[in-house]
Coordinates of C-alpha atoms and ligand atoms in Angstrom, one line a residue:
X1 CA 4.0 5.8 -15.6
X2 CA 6.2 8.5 -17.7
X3 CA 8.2 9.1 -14.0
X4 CA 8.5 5.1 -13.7
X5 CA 9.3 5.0 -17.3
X6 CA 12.2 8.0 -17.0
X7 CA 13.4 5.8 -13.7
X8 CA 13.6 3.0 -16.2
X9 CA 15.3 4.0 -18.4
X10 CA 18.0 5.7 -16.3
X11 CA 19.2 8.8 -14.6
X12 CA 23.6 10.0 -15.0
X13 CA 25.4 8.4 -11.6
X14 CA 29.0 9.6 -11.8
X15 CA 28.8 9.9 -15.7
X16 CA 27.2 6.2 -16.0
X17 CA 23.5 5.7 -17.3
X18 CA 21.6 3.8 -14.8
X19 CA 18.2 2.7 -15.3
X20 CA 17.5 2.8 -11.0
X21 CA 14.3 0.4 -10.9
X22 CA 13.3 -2.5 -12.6
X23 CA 10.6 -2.5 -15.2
X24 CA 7.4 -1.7 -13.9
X25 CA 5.5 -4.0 -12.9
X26 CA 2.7 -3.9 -10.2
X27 CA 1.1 -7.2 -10.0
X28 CA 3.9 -9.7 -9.0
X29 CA 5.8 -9.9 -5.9
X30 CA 8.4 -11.7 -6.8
X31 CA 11.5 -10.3 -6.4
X32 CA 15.2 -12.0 -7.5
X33 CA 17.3 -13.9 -4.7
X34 CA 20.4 -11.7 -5.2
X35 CA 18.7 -8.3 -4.4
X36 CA 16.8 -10.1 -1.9
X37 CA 20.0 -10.9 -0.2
X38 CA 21.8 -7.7 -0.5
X39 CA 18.8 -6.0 1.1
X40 CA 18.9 -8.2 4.0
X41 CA 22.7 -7.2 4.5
X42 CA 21.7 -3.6 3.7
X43 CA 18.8 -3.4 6.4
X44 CA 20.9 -5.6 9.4
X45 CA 24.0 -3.5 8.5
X46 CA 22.0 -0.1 8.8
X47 CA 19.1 -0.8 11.1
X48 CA 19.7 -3.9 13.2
X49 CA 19.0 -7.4 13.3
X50 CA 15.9 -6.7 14.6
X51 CA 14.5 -4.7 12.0
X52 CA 15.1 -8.3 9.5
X53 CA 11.6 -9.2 7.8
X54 CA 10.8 -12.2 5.5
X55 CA 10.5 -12.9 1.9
X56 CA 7.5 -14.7 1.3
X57 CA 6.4 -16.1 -2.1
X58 CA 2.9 -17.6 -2.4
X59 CA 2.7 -21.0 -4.5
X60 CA 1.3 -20.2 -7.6
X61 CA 4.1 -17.6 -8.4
X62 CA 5.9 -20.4 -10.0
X63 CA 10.1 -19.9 -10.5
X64 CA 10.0 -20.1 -14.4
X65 CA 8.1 -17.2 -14.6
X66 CA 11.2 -14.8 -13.7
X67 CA 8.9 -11.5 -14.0
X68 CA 10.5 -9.4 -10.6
X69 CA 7.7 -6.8 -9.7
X70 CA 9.1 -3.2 -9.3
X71 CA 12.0 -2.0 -7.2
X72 CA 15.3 -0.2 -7.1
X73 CA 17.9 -1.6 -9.1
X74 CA 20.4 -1.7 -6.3
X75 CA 19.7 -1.8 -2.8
X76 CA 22.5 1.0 -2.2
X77 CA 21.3 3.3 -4.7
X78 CA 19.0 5.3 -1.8
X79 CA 17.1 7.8 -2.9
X80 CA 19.9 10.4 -0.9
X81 CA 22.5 8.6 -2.7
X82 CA 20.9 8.8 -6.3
X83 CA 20.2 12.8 -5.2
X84 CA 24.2 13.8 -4.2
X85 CA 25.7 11.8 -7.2
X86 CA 23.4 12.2 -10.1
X87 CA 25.2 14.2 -12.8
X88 CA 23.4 17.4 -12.4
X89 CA 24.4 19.2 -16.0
X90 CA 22.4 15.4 -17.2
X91 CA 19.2 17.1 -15.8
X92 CA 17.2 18.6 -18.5
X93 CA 13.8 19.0 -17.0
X94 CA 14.4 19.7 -13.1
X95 CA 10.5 19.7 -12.4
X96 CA 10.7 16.3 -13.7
X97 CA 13.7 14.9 -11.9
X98 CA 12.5 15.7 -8.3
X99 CA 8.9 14.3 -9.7
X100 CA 10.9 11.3 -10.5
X101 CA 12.9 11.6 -7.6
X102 CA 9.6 11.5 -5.3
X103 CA 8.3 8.2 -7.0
X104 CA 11.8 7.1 -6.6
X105 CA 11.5 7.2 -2.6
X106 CA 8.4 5.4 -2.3
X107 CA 8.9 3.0 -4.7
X108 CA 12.6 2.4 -2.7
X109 CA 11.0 2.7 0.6
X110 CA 7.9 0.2 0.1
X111 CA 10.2 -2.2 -1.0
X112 CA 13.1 -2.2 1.9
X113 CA 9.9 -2.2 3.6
X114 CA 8.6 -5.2 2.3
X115 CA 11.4 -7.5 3.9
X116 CA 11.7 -5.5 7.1
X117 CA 10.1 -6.9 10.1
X118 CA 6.3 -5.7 11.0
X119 CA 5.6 -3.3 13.4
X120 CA 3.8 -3.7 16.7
X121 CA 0.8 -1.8 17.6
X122 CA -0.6 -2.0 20.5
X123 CA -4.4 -1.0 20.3
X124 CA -5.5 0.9 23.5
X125 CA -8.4 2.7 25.0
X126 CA -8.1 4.7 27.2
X127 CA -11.4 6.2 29.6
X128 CA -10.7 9.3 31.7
X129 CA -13.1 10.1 34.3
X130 CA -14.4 13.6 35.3
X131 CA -17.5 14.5 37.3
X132 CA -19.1 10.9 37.3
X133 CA -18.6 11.3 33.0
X134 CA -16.8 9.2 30.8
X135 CA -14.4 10.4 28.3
X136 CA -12.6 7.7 26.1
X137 CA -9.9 7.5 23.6
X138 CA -8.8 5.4 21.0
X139 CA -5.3 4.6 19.8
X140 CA -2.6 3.0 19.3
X141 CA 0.8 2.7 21.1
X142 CA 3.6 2.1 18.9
X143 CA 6.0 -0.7 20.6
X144 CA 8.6 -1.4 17.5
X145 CA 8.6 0.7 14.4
X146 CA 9.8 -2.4 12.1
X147 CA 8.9 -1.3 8.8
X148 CA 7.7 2.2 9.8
X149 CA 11.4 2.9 10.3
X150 CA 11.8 3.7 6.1
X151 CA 8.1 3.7 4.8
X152 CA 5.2 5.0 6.0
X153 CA 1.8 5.2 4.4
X154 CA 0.9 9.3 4.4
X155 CA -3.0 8.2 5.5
X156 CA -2.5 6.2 8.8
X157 CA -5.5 7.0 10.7
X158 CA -4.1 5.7 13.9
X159 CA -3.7 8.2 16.6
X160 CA -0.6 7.9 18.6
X161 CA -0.7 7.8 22.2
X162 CA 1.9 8.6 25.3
X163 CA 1.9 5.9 27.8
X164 CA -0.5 6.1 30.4
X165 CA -1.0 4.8 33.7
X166 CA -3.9 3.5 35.6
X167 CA -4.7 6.4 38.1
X168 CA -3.0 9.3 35.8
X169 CA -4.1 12.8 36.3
X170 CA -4.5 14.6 33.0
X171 CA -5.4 18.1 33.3
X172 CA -7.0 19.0 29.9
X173 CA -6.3 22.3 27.9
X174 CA -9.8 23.2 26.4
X175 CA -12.8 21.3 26.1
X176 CA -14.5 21.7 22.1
X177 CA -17.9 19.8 21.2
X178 CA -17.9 18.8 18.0
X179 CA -20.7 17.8 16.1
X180 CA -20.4 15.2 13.9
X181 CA -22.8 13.5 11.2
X182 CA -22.4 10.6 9.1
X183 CA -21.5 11.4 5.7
X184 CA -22.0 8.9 3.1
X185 CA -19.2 7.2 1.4
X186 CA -17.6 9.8 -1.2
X187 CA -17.9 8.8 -5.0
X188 CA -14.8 7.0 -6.9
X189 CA -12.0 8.5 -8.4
X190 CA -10.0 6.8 -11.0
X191 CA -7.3 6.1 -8.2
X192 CA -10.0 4.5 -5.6
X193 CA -11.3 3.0 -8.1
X194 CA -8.7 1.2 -9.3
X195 CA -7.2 0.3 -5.8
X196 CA -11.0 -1.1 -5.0
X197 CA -11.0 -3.3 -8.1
X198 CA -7.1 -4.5 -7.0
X199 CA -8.6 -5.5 -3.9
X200 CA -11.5 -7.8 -5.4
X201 CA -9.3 -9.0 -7.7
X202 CA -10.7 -7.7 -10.9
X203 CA -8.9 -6.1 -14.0
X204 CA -5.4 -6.3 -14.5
X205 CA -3.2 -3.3 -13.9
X206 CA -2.7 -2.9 -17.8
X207 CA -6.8 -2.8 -18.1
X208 CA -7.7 -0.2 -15.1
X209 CA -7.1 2.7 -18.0
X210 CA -9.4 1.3 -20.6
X211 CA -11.8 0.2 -18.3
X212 CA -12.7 3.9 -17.0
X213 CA -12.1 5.1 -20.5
X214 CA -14.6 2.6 -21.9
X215 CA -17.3 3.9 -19.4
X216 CA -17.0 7.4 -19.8
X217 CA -16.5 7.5 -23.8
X218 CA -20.1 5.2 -24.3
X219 CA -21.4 7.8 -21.7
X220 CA -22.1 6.0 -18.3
X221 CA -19.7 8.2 -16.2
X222 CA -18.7 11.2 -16.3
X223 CA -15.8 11.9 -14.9
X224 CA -14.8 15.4 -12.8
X225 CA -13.8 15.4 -9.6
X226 CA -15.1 11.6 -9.0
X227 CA -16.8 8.9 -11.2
X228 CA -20.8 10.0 -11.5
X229 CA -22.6 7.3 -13.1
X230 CA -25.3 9.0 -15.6
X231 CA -28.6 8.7 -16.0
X232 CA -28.1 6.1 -18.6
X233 CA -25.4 4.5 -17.0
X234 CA -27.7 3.8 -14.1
X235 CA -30.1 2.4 -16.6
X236 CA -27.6 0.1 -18.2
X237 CA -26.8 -1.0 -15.3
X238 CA -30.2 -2.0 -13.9
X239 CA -31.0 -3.9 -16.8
X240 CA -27.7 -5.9 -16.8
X241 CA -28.2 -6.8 -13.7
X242 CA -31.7 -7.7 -14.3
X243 CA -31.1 -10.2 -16.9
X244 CA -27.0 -11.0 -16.5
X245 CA -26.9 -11.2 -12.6
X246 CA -24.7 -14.4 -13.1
X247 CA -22.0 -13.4 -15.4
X248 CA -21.7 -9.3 -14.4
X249 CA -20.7 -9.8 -10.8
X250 CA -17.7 -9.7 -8.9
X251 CA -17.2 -13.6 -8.2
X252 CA -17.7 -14.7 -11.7
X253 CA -15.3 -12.0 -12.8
X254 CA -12.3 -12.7 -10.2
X255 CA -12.9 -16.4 -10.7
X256 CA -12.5 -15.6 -14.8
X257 CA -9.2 -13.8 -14.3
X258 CA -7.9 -16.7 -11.9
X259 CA -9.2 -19.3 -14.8
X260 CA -7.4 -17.3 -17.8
X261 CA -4.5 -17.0 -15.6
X262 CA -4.4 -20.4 -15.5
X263 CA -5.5 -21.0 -19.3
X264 CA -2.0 -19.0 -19.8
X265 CA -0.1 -20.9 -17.6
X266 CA -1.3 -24.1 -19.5
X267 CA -2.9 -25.6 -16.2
X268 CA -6.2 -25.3 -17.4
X269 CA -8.0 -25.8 -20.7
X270 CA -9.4 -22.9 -22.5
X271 CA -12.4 -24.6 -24.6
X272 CA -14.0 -26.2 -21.2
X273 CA -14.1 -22.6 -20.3
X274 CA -15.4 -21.1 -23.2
X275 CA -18.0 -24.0 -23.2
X276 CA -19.1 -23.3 -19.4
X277 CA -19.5 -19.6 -20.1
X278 CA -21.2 -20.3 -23.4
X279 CA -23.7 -22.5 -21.7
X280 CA -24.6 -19.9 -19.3
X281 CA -24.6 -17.4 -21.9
X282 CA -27.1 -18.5 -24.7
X283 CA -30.0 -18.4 -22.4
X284 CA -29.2 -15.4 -20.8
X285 CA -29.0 -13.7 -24.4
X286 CA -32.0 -15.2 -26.2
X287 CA -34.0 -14.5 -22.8
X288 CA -32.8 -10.7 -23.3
X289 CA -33.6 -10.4 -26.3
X290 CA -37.3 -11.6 -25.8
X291 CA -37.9 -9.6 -22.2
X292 CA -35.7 -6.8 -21.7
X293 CA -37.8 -3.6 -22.0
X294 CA -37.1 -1.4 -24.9
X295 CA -36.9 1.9 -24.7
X296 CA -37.4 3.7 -28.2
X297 CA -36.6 7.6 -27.9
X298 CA -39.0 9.6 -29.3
X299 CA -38.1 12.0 -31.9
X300 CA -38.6 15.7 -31.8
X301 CA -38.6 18.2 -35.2
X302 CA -35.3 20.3 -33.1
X303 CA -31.6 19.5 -34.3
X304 CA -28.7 19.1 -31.9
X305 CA -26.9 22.6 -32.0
X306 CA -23.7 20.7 -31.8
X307 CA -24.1 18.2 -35.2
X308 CA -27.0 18.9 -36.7
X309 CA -28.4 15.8 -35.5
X310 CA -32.3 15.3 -34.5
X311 CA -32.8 15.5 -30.9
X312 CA -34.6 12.6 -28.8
X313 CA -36.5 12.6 -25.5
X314 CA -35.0 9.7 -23.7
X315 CA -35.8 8.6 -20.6
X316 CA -33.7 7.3 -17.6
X317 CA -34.8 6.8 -13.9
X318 CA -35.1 10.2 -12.6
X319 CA -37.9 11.2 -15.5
X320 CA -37.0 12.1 -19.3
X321 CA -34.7 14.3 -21.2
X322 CA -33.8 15.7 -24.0
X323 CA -30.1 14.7 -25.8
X324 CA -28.6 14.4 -28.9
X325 CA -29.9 11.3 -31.5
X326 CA -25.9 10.9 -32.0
X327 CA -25.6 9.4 -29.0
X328 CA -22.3 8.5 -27.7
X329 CA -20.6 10.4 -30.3
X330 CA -22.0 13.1 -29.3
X331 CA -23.2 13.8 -25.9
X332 CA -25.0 17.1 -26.3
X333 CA -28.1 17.3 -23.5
X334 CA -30.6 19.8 -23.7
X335 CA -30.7 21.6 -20.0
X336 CA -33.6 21.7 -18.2
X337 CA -35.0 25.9 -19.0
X338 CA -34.7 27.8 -16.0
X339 CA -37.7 28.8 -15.0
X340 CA -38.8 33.1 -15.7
X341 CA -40.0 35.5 -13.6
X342 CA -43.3 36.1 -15.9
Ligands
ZN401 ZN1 -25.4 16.2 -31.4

């Protein structure tokens, strides 16, 4: 966001300030009439006919709302352009710059390749024969680069493949066996994360930070590499779902963000929401309240070597454990002793 923001607010081209992309935004598509046209000149003009895409618009993006998502200011601004004719002694951070310049190229190159015509795959297998054994490959054939011409994603797991033809004789350099075991799906990070929550439709860009930050400061992730629930957040979890199944899901969330959308856009009015989800609600609570199994942490006659606070034994799923009584302000857990020789 500081790179976008820098971009924003402009770079020196030939001693003019020029903010080279429009403000930030990542969850329209919309983009204005006149830089659609001038990219449509720009790509025919430097890539062919052929290589013209569409500009599609789904309904509800409604022309009154004039929010453009994010893209170059100007079409002819490329990202070699901005690079020769920026006014170098304007530079003050160079690390920086060629950061900026970096977000600068994809964020040019998605969107020429957004209205640039799709390219065409052509999924193939191909089974070589040796000794009465089958050996087969998969792949793909690329047939017209379209798009692929100015933007490609870095992880296309594809593998490109030569043209063969029926009856071929491939002589092979080396044969390797490779052993290979299923590994289970890798843990989130904030930036899977926050792409998997795009895709259900969930959150807004603007709430992606505070959602991960809410989790981690009340202490149900940590966060290093990836997102590890902990021990309590697992519990938390359990019990939501136990007794809030209908409201913490995925549907009912989507469909709530597609309902205040339209609450904003005035198509839809906001009490008969608030009376639906109340309805629902009530019962849920006061059912809660009465059934949900509480778990009162025992106290122990040790402080918390952090804040002075007394320490608890709390339990969670995998057995119980010791931890601060400050809990979340402070997260101190006791670790297990490790065990003596004697
Ligand atoms: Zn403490």
């Amino acid at each position: 966001m500081m790179l976008a923001q820098y971009l924003y607010e402009g770079i020196d081209i030939k001693g003019e300030t020029t903010g080279i992309i429009t403000y930030m935004r990542t969850d329209v598509t919309r983009l204005s009439n006149e830089f659609v046209d001038a990219a449509m000149m720009h790509i025919q003009k430097n890539y062919g006919a052929q290589y013209l895409g569409k500009y599609q618009t789904t309904k509800d993006q409604n022309a009154q709302d004039a929010h453009e998502g994010i893209r170059p200011t100007n079409v002819l601004h490329t990202p070699e352009y901005v690079k020769a004719n920026v006014d170098v002694s304007s530079i003050k951070d160079e690390k920086l710059f060629e950061d900026a310049m970096k977000l600068y190229a994809r964020i040019y190159g998605r969107t020429l390749a957004s209205l640039m015509a799709p390219a065409i795959l052509e999924h193939t297998k191909v089974t070589f024969t040796s000794n009465h054994h089958d050996f087969n490959m998969k792949g793909v054939r690329l047939l017209f680069d379209g798009f692929l011409k100015v933007y490609e994603e870095s992880k296309n797991k594809d593998v490109l493949l030569p043209k063969f033809h029926q009856g071929d004789t491939i002589t092979m350099d080396a044969i390797v066996s490779i052993e290979k075991q299923t590994q289970p799906k890798p843990r989130y990070n904030e930036a899977s994360m926050i792409k998997k929550l795009d895709e259900l439709g969930i959150g807004r860009p603007s709430t992606y930070a505070s959602i991960i930050k809410t989790l981690i400061e009340r202490g149900y992730v940590t966060k290093e590499k990836n997102l590890q629930p902990t021990d309590q957040g697992i519990l938390t979890s359990d019990e939501l779902d136990k007794f809030f199944k209908d409201i913490i899901n995925i549907d009912y969330t989507a469909e709530m963000e597609s309902n205040l959308d339209k609450v904003s856009e005035g198509n839809y009015d906001k009490l008969s929401i608030l009376k639906t989800f109340y309805e629902m609600f009530i019962p849920m609570i006061e059912n809660a309240k009465v059934n949900m199994k509480k778990i009162q942490p025992v106290m122990l006659d040790e402080t918390c070597p952090r804040c002075g606070s007394q320490l608890v034994i709390r339990k969670s799923k995998y057995g119980e454990f010791i931890a601060c009584s400050g809990f979340p302000k402070c997260r101190y857990i006791k670790k297990e002793e490790a065990p003596t020789d004697s």
